Every structure is written in C-alpha cells, then in structure tokens.
C-alpha cells in the first residue's frame, strides 16, 4: 500500500514563483468526497489521473493514496461524473534542499488562497522551510481540496 506523508502550509508571498523550476495547470473533481475516503479525477496539463485516498491519520499528517495515470479522454469524461465544484489551480514546484515543495495557487472561487505542501518519507523527517512558508495547516480539513470544492475560500470569514 502506498502511504502519503505530507505537511501543508500557507504561503506568505509570491516570491516562490521566481524560484519554481516547473508549473502546471490542474483541474480536479471528486467522484466521491466522503469523510474518510475520496476518489478524485485530475487533469494536469494534457495528462489525466485517477486517485483514491483513505482517511487522514496522525492529525492529517499521513494517509493511504493510490494514483494511476489514465487516458486523457477518459479523464475528461470522468470529470462529468464529479460532484459539483471543480478545483482549478496552478501548481508550482520549488526545490528546497533535498525536498520539493508543491505550491498551489488557487483560481476561481478559491482565488487568493496559496498553499504549499512537502511530501516526506517518514513522519518525523526534518526539512528546511523556504522563506515564503507561513502558518502550518496540516490536518486542518478546510484546506483539503475536497473541502475547498464544497466550501470555497471565497465563502470563508477571515
């Protein structure tokens, strides 16, 4: 079984854009977004993926994740089966030491939200935070993409 271990942070400014070595456009929808399990369809540039995630463990730090690339046409058709609320974002990849931070700049109803994630090999792995990293939001369900679909950032009282 594949286990995803990641930490999630708010981003302070857009300086990460000048440090990114890659960026891609992502649209994703959820066939199922029940608490404890999600089935997601993602279109990333010209490729499609189907992902199944299990419940969050250890305060949101880890969970089981299975992802497979699927034909783009299948992904586009599966998007029609998704629950309402499509996530639209640009993902920027920023190298920091041995780690790569995935910085998601959201669009549409989640515009204004920018979140960075770093995947780890084990839960107590040390890593250096880049200068653009702010408050940690690991385990805060509001920042899960499946939750942003149902309760977009534009509806939050800040």
mmCIF file of C-alpha atoms in Angstrom:
data_model
loop_
_atom_site.group_PDB
_atom_site.id
_atom_site.type_symbol
_atom_site.label_atom_id
_atom_site.label_comp_id
_atom_site.label_asym_id
_atom_site.label_seq_id
_atom_site.Cartn_x
_atom_site.Cartn_y
_atom_site.Cartn_z
ATOM 1 C CA UNK A 1 0.000 0.000 0.000
ATOM 2 C CA UNK A 2 1.167 3.500 -0.767
ATOM 3 C CA UNK A 3 1.166 5.925 2.122
ATOM 4 C CA UNK A 4 1.361 9.668 1.590
ATOM 5 C CA UNK A 5 3.072 11.670 4.331
ATOM 6 C CA UNK A 6 2.920 15.426 3.871
ATOM 7 C CA UNK A 7 2.848 18.714 5.709
ATOM 8 C CA UNK A 8 0.836 21.693 4.498
ATOM 9 C CA UNK A 9 1.474 25.426 4.984
ATOM 10 C CA UNK A 10 0.036 28.774 3.995
ATOM 11 C CA UNK A 11 2.246 30.849 1.696
ATOM 12 C CA UNK A 12 3.287 34.377 2.694
ATOM 13 C CA UNK A 13 4.016 35.943 -0.708
ATOM 14 C CA UNK A 14 4.545 35.126 -4.380
ATOM 15 C CA UNK A 15 8.361 35.008 -4.277
ATOM 16 C CA UNK A 16 8.108 31.231 -4.844
ATOM 17 C CA UNK A 17 7.248 31.939 -8.494
ATOM 18 C CA UNK A 18 10.784 33.189 -9.182
ATOM 19 C CA UNK A 19 12.258 30.068 -7.583
ATOM 20 C CA UNK A 20 9.991 27.499 -9.269
ATOM 21 C CA UNK A 21 11.525 25.058 -11.716
ATOM 22 C CA UNK A 22 8.134 23.925 -13.062
ATOM 23 C CA UNK A 23 4.493 24.936 -13.182
ATOM 24 C CA UNK A 24 1.366 23.240 -14.454
ATOM 25 C CA UNK A 25 -2.362 23.882 -14.667
ATOM 26 C CA UNK A 26 -4.584 21.472 -12.719
ATOM 27 C CA UNK A 27 -8.323 20.938 -12.725
ATOM 28 C CA UNK A 28 -9.724 18.281 -10.480
ATOM 29 C CA UNK A 29 -13.084 16.961 -9.491
ATOM 30 C CA UNK A 30 -14.343 14.480 -6.938
ATOM 31 C CA UNK A 31 -16.444 11.454 -7.775
ATOM 32 C CA UNK A 32 -16.637 10.780 -4.028
ATOM 33 C CA UNK A 33 -15.557 13.152 -1.259
ATOM 34 C CA UNK A 34 -16.972 11.500 1.838
ATOM 35 C CA UNK A 35 -15.061 11.855 5.083
ATOM 36 C CA UNK A 36 -12.502 9.092 5.226
ATOM 37 C CA UNK A 37 -12.232 8.439 1.505
ATOM 38 C CA UNK A 38 -12.040 10.379 -1.706
ATOM 39 C CA UNK A 39 -11.978 9.422 -5.369
ATOM 40 C CA UNK A 40 -10.517 12.209 -7.477
ATOM 41 C CA UNK A 41 -10.085 12.830 -11.198
ATOM 42 C CA UNK A 42 -7.285 15.232 -12.094
ATOM 43 C CA UNK A 43 -6.379 16.805 -15.414
ATOM 44 C CA UNK A 44 -2.827 18.141 -15.221
ATOM 45 C CA UNK A 45 -1.947 19.952 -18.421
ATOM 46 C CA UNK A 46 -2.527 17.238 -21.059
ATOM 47 C CA UNK A 47 -2.493 14.185 -18.735
ATOM 48 C CA UNK A 48 -5.210 12.634 -16.558
ATOM 49 C CA UNK A 49 -5.064 10.737 -13.260
ATOM 50 C CA UNK A 50 -7.459 8.815 -11.054
ATOM 51 C CA UNK A 51 -6.646 8.932 -7.328
ATOM 52 C CA UNK A 52 -8.146 7.138 -4.346
ATOM 53 C CA UNK A 53 -7.293 8.438 -0.861
ATOM 54 C CA UNK A 54 -8.091 6.934 2.508
ATOM 55 C CA UNK A 55 -8.757 8.662 5.828
ATOM 56 C CA UNK A 56 -6.196 11.053 7.282
ATOM 57 C CA UNK A 57 -4.097 9.595 10.082
ATOM 58 C CA UNK A 58 -1.938 11.168 12.786
ATOM 59 C CA UNK A 59 -3.634 14.562 12.764
ATOM 60 C CA UNK A 60 -3.720 14.799 8.984
ATOM 61 C CA UNK A 61 -0.022 14.030 8.513
ATOM 62 C CA UNK A 62 -0.446 10.784 6.562
ATOM 63 C CA UNK A 63 -2.963 8.665 4.671
ATOM 64 C CA UNK A 64 -3.144 5.923 2.074
ATOM 65 C CA UNK A 65 -3.100 7.135 -1.519
ATOM 66 C CA UNK A 66 -3.271 5.271 -4.808
ATOM 67 C CA UNK A 67 -2.858 7.187 -8.065
ATOM 68 C CA UNK A 68 -2.808 5.948 -11.645
ATOM 69 C CA UNK A 69 -2.487 7.755 -14.945
ATOM 70 C CA UNK A 70 -5.488 7.209 -17.208
ATOM 71 C CA UNK A 71 -6.150 8.209 -20.834
ATOM 72 C CA UNK A 72 -6.899 11.933 -21.142
ATOM 73 C CA UNK A 73 -10.229 11.269 -22.901
ATOM 74 C CA UNK A 74 -11.308 9.008 -20.024
ATOM 75 C CA UNK A 75 -10.331 11.700 -17.517
ATOM 76 C CA UNK A 76 -12.288 14.367 -19.374
ATOM 77 C CA UNK A 77 -15.368 12.135 -19.478
ATOM 78 C CA UNK A 78 -14.987 11.207 -15.779
ATOM 79 C CA UNK A 79 -14.980 14.912 -14.908
ATOM 80 C CA UNK A 80 -18.629 14.902 -15.996
ATOM 81 C CA UNK A 81 -19.371 12.381 -13.201
ATOM 82 C CA UNK A 82 -17.894 14.563 -10.462
ATOM 83 C CA UNK A 83 -19.691 16.282 -7.616
ATOM 84 C CA UNK A 84 -20.270 19.998 -8.154
ATOM 85 C CA UNK A 85 -17.344 22.334 -7.579
ATOM 86 C CA UNK A 86 -14.223 21.808 -9.682
ATOM 87 C CA UNK A 87 -10.853 22.777 -8.191
ATOM 88 C CA UNK A 88 -8.807 24.978 -10.528
ATOM 89 C CA UNK A 89 -5.207 25.811 -9.639
ATOM 90 C CA UNK A 90 -1.671 26.355 -10.836
ATOM 91 C CA UNK A 91 0.922 24.125 -9.208
ATOM 92 C CA UNK A 92 4.438 25.475 -8.867
ATOM 93 C CA UNK A 93 7.352 23.183 -7.921
ATOM 94 C CA UNK A 94 10.103 24.702 -5.788
ATOM 95 C CA UNK A 95 13.227 22.793 -4.758
ATOM 96 C CA UNK A 96 14.494 23.491 -1.237
ATOM 97 C CA UNK A 97 17.419 21.323 -0.188
ATOM 98 C CA UNK A 98 16.535 17.666 -0.827
ATOM 99 C CA UNK A 99 12.788 18.421 -0.747
ATOM 100 C CA UNK A 100 10.411 19.755 -3.374
ATOM 101 C CA UNK A 101 7.557 21.998 -2.238
ATOM 102 C CA UNK A 102 4.363 21.896 -4.289
ATOM 103 C CA UNK A 103 2.815 25.362 -4.157
ATOM 104 C CA UNK A 104 -0.825 25.521 -5.234
ATOM 105 C CA UNK A 105 -2.164 28.901 -6.329
ATOM 106 C CA UNK A 106 -5.945 28.528 -6.489
ATOM 107 C CA UNK A 107 -8.252 30.186 -9.023
ATOM 108 C CA UNK A 108 -11.994 30.685 -9.350
ATOM 109 C CA UNK A 109 -13.923 30.510 -6.086
ATOM 110 C CA UNK A 110 -10.703 29.702 -4.212
ATOM 111 C CA UNK A 111 -8.712 32.634 -5.660
ATOM 112 C CA UNK A 112 -6.488 34.287 -3.075
ATOM 113 C CA UNK A 113 -5.562 31.013 -1.397
ATOM 114 C CA UNK A 114 -1.994 29.757 -1.836
ATOM 115 C CA UNK A 115 -0.890 26.596 -0.025
ATOM 116 C CA UNK A 116 2.428 24.713 -0.058
ATOM 117 C CA UNK A 117 2.911 21.013 0.665
ATOM 118 C CA UNK A 118 6.032 18.975 1.191
ATOM 119 C CA UNK A 119 5.984 15.179 0.960
ATOM 120 C CA UNK A 120 8.123 13.294 3.455
ATOM 121 C CA UNK A 121 9.487 9.753 3.664
ATOM 122 C CA UNK A 122 8.600 9.413 7.343
ATOM 123 C CA UNK A 123 6.527 11.443 9.804
ATOM 124 C CA UNK A 124 9.425 12.805 11.869
ATOM 125 C CA UNK A 125 11.618 13.686 8.873
ATOM 126 C CA UNK A 126 13.330 17.060 9.221
ATOM 127 C CA UNK A 127 13.151 19.617 6.422
ATOM 128 C CA UNK A 128 14.075 23.251 5.936
ATOM 129 C CA UNK A 129 11.195 25.655 5.374
ATOM 130 C CA UNK A 130 11.641 28.093 2.485
ATOM 131 C CA UNK A 131 11.304 31.805 3.294
ATOM 132 C CA UNK A 132 7.826 32.005 1.718
ATOM 133 C CA UNK A 133 6.300 29.445 4.128
ATOM 134 C CA UNK A 134 3.880 30.684 6.782
ATOM 135 C CA UNK A 135 1.495 29.054 9.233
ATOM 136 C CA UNK A 136 1.215 25.267 9.204
ATOM 137 C CA UNK A 137 -2.284 23.975 8.354
ATOM 138 C CA UNK A 138 -1.576 20.226 8.268
ATOM 139 C CA UNK A 139 -4.711 18.434 9.404
ATOM 140 C CA UNK A 140 -6.985 21.485 9.065
ATOM 141 C CA UNK A 141 -9.757 19.998 6.926
ATOM 142 C CA UNK A 142 -10.739 23.402 5.497
ATOM 143 C CA UNK A 143 -7.582 23.297 3.360
ATOM 144 C CA UNK A 144 -8.229 19.844 1.869
ATOM 145 C CA UNK A 145 -9.033 20.214 -1.826
ATOM 146 C CA UNK A 146 -12.127 18.069 -1.359
ATOM 147 C CA UNK A 147 -13.366 20.561 1.253
ATOM 148 C CA UNK A 148 -12.454 23.605 -0.874
ATOM 149 C CA UNK A 149 -14.747 22.125 -3.517
ATOM 150 C CA UNK A 150 -17.696 22.150 -1.114
ATOM 151 C CA UNK A 151 -16.791 25.260 0.893
ATOM 152 C CA UNK A 152 -14.687 27.534 -1.333
ATOM 153 C CA UNK A 153 -12.270 30.077 0.074
ATOM 154 C CA UNK A 154 -14.431 32.977 -1.162
ATOM 155 C CA UNK A 155 -17.101 31.938 1.395
ATOM 156 C CA UNK A 156 -14.769 31.960 4.395
ATOM 157 C CA UNK A 157 -14.993 34.702 7.019
ATOM 158 C CA UNK A 158 -11.390 35.727 7.560
#
